[in-house]
Short mmCIF file of C-alpha atoms and ligand atoms in Angstrom, two decimals:
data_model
loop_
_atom_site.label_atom_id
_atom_site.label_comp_id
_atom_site.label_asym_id
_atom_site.label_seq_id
_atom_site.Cartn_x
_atom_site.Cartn_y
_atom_site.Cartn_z
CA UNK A 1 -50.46 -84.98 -2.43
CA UNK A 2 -47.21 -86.57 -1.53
CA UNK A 3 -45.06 -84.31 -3.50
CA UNK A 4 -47.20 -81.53 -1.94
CA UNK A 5 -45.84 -82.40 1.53
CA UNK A 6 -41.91 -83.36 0.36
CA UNK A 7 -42.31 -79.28 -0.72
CA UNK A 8 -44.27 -78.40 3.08
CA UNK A 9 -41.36 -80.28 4.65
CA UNK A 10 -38.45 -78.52 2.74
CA UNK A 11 -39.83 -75.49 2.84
CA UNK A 12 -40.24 -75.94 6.61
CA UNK A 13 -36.26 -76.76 6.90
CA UNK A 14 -35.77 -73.87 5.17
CA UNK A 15 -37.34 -71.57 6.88
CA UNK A 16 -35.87 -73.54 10.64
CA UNK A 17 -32.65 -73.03 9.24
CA UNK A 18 -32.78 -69.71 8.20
CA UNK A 19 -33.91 -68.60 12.03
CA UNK A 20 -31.30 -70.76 13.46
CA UNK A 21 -28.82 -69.50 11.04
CA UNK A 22 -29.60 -65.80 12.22
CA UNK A 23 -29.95 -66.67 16.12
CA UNK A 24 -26.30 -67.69 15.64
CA UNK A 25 -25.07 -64.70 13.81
CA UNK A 26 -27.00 -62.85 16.55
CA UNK A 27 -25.25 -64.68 19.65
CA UNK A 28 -21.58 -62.86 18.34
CA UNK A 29 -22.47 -59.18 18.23
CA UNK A 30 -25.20 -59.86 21.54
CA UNK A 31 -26.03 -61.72 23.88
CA UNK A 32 -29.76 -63.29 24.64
CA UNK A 33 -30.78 -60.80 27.07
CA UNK A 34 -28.45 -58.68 28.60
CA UNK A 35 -28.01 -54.73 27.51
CA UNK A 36 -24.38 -54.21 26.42
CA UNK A 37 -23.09 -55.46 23.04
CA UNK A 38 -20.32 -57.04 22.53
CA UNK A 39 -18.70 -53.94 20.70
CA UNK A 40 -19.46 -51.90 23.57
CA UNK A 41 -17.77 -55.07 25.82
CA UNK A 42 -14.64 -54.32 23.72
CA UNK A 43 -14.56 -50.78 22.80
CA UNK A 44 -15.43 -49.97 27.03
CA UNK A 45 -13.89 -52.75 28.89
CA UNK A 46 -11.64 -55.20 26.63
CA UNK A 47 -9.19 -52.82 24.98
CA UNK A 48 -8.54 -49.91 26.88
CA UNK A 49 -7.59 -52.48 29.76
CA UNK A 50 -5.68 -54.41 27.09
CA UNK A 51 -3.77 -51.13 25.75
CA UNK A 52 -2.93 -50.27 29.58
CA UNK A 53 -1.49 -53.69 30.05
CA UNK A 54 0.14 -53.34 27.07
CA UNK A 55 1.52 -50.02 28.28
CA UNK A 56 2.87 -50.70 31.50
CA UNK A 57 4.83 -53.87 30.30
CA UNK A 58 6.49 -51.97 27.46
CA UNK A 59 9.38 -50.43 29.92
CA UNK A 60 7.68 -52.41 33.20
CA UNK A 61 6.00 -51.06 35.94
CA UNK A 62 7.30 -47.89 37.47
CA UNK A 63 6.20 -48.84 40.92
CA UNK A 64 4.10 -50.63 43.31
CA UNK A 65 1.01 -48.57 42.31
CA UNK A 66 2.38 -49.72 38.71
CA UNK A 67 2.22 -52.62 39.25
CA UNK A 68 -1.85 -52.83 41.06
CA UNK A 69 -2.77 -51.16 38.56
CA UNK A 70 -1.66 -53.54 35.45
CA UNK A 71 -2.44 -56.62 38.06
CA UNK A 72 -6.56 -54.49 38.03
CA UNK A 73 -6.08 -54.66 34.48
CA UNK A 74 -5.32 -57.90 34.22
CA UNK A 75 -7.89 -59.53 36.45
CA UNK A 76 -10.86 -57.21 34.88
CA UNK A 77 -9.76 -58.62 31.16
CA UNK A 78 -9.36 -62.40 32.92
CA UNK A 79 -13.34 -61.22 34.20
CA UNK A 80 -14.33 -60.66 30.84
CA UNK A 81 -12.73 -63.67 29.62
CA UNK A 82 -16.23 -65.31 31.31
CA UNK A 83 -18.11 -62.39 30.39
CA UNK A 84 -17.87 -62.99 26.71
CA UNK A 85 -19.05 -67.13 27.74
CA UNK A 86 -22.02 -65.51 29.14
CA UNK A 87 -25.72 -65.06 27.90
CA UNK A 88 -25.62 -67.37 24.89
CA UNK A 89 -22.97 -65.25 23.27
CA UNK A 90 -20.72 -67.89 22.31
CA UNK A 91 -21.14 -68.99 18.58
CA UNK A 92 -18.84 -71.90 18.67
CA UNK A 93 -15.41 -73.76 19.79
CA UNK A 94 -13.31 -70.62 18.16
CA UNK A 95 -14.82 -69.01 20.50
CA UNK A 96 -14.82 -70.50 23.12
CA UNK A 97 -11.09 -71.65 22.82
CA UNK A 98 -10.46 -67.45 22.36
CA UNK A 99 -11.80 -66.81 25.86
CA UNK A 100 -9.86 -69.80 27.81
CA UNK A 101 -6.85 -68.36 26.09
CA UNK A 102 -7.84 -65.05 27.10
CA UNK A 103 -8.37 -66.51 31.14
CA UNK A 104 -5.27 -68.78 31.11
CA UNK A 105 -2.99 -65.61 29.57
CA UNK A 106 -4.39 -62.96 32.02
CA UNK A 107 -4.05 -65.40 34.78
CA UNK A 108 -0.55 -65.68 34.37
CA UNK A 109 0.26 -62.24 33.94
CA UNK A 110 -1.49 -62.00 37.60
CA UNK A 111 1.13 -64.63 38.52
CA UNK A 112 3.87 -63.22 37.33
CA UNK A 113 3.02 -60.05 38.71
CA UNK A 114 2.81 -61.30 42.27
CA UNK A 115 6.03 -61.83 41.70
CA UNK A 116 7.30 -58.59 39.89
CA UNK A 117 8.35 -61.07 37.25
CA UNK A 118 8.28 -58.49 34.18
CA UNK A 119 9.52 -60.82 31.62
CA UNK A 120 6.81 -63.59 33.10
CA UNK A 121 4.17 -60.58 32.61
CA UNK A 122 5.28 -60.34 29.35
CA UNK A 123 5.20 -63.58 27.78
CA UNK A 124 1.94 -64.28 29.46
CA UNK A 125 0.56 -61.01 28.05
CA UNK A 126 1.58 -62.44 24.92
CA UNK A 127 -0.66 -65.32 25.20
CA UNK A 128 -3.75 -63.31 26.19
CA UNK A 129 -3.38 -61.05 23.03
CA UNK A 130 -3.15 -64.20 20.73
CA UNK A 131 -6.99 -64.60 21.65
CA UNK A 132 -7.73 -61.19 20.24
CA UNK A 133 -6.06 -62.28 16.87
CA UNK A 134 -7.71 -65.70 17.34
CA UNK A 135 -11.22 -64.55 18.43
CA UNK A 136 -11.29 -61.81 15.41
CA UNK A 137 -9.83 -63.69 12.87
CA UNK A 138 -13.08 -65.86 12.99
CA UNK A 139 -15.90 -63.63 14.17
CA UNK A 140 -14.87 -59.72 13.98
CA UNK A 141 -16.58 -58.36 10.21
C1 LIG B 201 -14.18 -64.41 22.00
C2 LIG B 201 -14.07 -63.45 20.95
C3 LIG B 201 -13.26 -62.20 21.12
C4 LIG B 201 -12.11 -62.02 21.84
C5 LIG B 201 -11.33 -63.02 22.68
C6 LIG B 201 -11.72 -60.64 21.63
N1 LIG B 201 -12.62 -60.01 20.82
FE1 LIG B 201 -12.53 -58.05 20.27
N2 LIG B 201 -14.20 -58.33 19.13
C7 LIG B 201 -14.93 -59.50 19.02
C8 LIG B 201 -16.04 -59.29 18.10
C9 LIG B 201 -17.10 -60.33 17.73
C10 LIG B 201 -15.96 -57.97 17.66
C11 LIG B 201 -16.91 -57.26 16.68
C12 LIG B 201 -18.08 -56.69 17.43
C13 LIG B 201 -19.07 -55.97 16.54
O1 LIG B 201 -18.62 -55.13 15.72
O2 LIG B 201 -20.26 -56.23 16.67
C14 LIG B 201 -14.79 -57.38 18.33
C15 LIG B 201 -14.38 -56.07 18.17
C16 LIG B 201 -13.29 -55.49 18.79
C17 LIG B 201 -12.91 -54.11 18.65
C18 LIG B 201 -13.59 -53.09 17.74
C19 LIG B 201 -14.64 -52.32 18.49
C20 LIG B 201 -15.24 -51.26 17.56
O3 LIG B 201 -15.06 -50.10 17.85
O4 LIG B 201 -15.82 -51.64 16.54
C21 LIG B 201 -11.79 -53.92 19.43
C22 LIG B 201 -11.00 -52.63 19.61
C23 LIG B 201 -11.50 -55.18 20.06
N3 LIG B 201 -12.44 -56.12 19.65
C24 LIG B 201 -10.42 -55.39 20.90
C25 LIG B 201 -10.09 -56.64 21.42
C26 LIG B 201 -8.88 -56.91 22.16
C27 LIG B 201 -7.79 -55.89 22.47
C28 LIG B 201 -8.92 -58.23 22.52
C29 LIG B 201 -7.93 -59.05 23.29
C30 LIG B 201 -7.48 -58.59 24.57
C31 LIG B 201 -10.18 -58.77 22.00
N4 LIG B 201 -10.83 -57.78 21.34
C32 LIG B 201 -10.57 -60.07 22.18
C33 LIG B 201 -14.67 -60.68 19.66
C34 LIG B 201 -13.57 -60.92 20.48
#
């Protein structure tokens, strides 16, 4: 009877395990309940802003309209930066530490571009990629 249960109760943790286990590899590709996956987050939202940034700090913005435009860029990949936090989508600290590098970096290239500071844009642009690298190294299949 007793060995009967010790076999109940590990099948049990198996089986609570397994879920969990799945639930987490879930949380990285979707969130809990919103629509849009997080490829679609990236292939519609995170890198085409990211390559545009990328772009216009290359030879540095043109001119003022140049310049709104990578600053739109910016602030839409600092938005997403929560986005990915959002709707249980976060799988752990790797994570997590991807997006606040993702915010801090895109917040500075916002600085720097209130000041026209190219080289400031730069650098800072440097530290938001490094969370693409860092998020994917741990999480992108
Ligand atoms: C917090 C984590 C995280 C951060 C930060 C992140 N990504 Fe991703 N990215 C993912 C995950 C997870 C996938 C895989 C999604 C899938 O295939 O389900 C992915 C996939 C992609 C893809 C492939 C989409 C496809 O067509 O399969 C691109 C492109 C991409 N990311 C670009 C970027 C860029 C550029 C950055 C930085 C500006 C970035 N990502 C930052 C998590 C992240």
């Amino acid at each position: 009877m007793k060995t009967r249960w010790t076999i109940m109760a590990v099948a049990m943790t198996l089986v609570v395990g397994a879920f969990w286990a799945s639930e987490v590899a879930a949380q990285k590709t979707k969130g809990k309940s919103r629509a849009a996956s997080t490829k679609q987050l990236m292939k519609g939202i995170v890198q085409p802003n990211c390559a545009g940034c990328g772009g216009a700090l290359k030879t540095g913005p043109a001119d003022d309209a140049a310049w709104e435009t990578l600053a739109t860029q910016a602030a839409v990949l600092n938005e997403l930066s929560y986005v990915l936090m959002d709707d249980g989508r976060c799988p752990d600290g790797v994570w997590a530490g991807a997006t606040k590098q993702l915010r801090e970096g895109t917040a500075a290239v916002l600085e720097a571009v209130g000041k026209k500071d190219v080289e400031a844009a730069r650098a800072a642009f440097k530290t938001a990629t490094g969370s693409c690298a860092a998020c994917h190294k741990a999480h992108k299949t």
